[in-house]
Amino acid sequence: MEPIEAAHVRPVDASAPVADAALDAHTVIDVAAERARTVGAGLSHHFNAAGAALPSADVVSTVIDHLRREERLGGYEAAAAMRDQSDAVYDAAAALIGASAPEIAIFDSASTGLRVLMDALRPTRSDRIVASSTTYVSHALQLMTMAREQNVDLVVAPVDEHGRMDVAALDALLADGRPSVVTVSHIPTSSGLTEPVERIGEVARRHGATYIVDATQSIGHLAVDVDRIGCDALVTTGRKFLRGPRGTGFGYIRSSLLERLTPTAPDVRGAKWTGPTDWELSPSARRFETWESSVATRLGLGVALREALERGPESTESWLLERALLLRRSLSLIPGVSVVDPVGSTSAIVTFVVEGVAAGRVVEALASVDVRVVAVPDTHGQWDLGARAIPSVVRASIHVYNDEADLDALLAAVEGVSPASRPRWEVTS
Ligand SMILES: Cc1ncc(COP(=O)(O)O)c(C=O)c1O
């Protein structure tokens, strides 16, 4: 495996002037209404959408109602009663990303989706996988295992001066015409960076590489369109910015890829056993699913998808990015606090460190005043945090239910925990 160049990322200059247009962005998010339908919004200052966001009351009641239906009718009978609603989940997922319903497979997580798709590609020693430095830990572990056990050539793509995939270097790499899979994390777990997925798509397409996007942190956060990105496959999870139940996710497989991609372990859900040694795969992406799944959480995912569509992906994106800009600027004004997102980061994931205080300790201190953030250690991203020599960051991620009072509480709590911003007598006592 080739190492990436490390010293690429400078801390964000969050105090730099920003075009007024960015702050005037057209935003029509009704925060009060979002809070009213989100029980948890009134119980803590929750800044962990990138871990698992707060679901709406409708998402939760849909899941519970179906469990009650199963209690009364039995699992199979309850599923039959909700068949139309279950089918509508595929339509909603497809509508959100500009795909068609047969190109959607529902999984229990993004990692399952990535694993099933990578396995189905059946890479061999003649193949090369080019992965972004922002690749999520579980996906990286799978790719490294493929490299070790199947002799696949794994290359971590070089990064540009902003810490993003270097598209020109990717272009040069793919120019040798070797069969390649390019896999990119749209937004990583470990910083607010956004990969240039559309430009990567253009290069991948020109060289005939298969292009997979991990949109786990971007669906429900940014407006995502698979044709604009030009990806062959995309995978995401339900519980993060999409605000779905835990244990849900979905994948998109472009119909042209679907025609030549078969699961390594077909399941009765996606295949019909037609003779002693024969079977037929479903023509749709459901060929990658398993029969057994939680119907209750699928239905909850469907509600979350419809809510995301109603809210409007463009409005959500501009509102979240505007708030993130404010948060980055405000954090960077607190003595002893450094925003460590790569320069130019704009997403609603904001990472920072507090001088002299371990990230885990910051998280605990903030939790004691009901401000929920998480620490992300370098073991969740060796090609990113490891390469930047940052052992751990504090991650605050914003969603549409976070109001001004939440932001004020977060900033006050961070100020309170930073030794550099506390009076000297308090630090030394
Ligand atoms: C960028 C990214 N990709 C993939 C995953 C894995 O998602 P899941 O836990 O649904 O498998 C995560 C989880 O945090 C993530 O942040």
CSV table of N, CA and C and ligand atoms in Angstrom, one decimal, residues 109-111 136 185 187 189 214 216-217 237 239-240, ligand 1:
chain,number,residue,atom,x,y,z
A,109,SER,N,-26.8,-0.9,7.6
A,109,SER,CA,-25.8,0.1,7.9
A,109,SER,C,-25.0,0.5,6.6
A,110,ALA,N,-24.3,1.5,6.7
A,110,ALA,CA,-23.5,1.9,5.5
A,110,ALA,C,-22.3,0.9,5.3
A,111,SER,N,-21.8,0.4,6.4
A,111,SER,CA,-20.7,-0.5,6.4
A,111,SER,C,-21.1,-1.8,5.7
A,136,TYR,N,-13.5,5.9,5.9
A,136,TYR,CA,-14.0,5.6,7.2
A,136,TYR,C,-13.3,4.3,7.7
A,185,SER,N,-15.0,9.0,0.5
A,185,SER,CA,-15.9,9.4,1.5
A,185,SER,C,-16.3,10.9,1.3
A,187,ILE,N,-18.0,13.2,2.9
A,187,ILE,CA,-17.6,14.0,4.1
A,187,ILE,C,-17.1,12.9,5.1
A,189,THR,N,-15.7,11.2,8.8
A,189,THR,CA,-16.1,11.2,10.2
A,189,THR,C,-15.2,12.1,11.0
A,214,ASP,N,-19.0,7.0,-0.5
A,214,ASP,CA,-19.6,6.8,0.8
A,214,ASP,C,-20.2,8.1,1.3
A,216,THR,N,-22.3,8.6,3.7
A,216,THR,CA,-22.8,8.4,5.1
A,216,THR,C,-23.0,9.7,5.8
A,217,GLN,N,-22.0,10.6,5.7
A,217,GLN,CA,-22.1,11.9,6.4
A,217,GLN,C,-22.7,13.0,5.6
A,237,THR,N,-26.0,5.8,5.6
A,237,THR,CA,-26.6,5.2,6.7
A,237,THR,C,-27.9,6.0,7.1
A,239,ARG,N,-29.1,6.7,10.4
A,239,ARG,CA,-29.2,7.4,11.7
A,239,ARG,C,-28.5,8.7,11.8
A,240,LYS,N,-27.7,9.1,10.8
A,240,LYS,CA,-27.0,10.4,11.0
A,240,LYS,C,-27.8,11.6,10.5
B,1,LIG,C1,-17.9,8.6,6.7
B,1,LIG,C2,-18.5,7.4,7.3
B,1,LIG,N1,-18.6,6.3,6.6
B,1,LIG,C3,-19.2,5.1,7.0
B,1,LIG,C4,-19.6,5.1,8.3
B,1,LIG,C5,-20.2,3.8,8.8
B,1,LIG,O1,-21.5,3.9,8.9
B,1,LIG,P1,-22.3,2.7,9.6
B,1,LIG,O2,-22.0,2.8,11.1
B,1,LIG,O3,-23.8,2.9,9.3
B,1,LIG,O4,-21.8,1.4,9.0
B,1,LIG,C6,-19.4,6.2,9.2
B,1,LIG,C7,-19.9,6.1,10.6
B,1,LIG,O5,-19.6,6.9,11.4
B,1,LIG,C8,-18.9,7.4,8.7
B,1,LIG,O6,-18.7,8.4,9.4
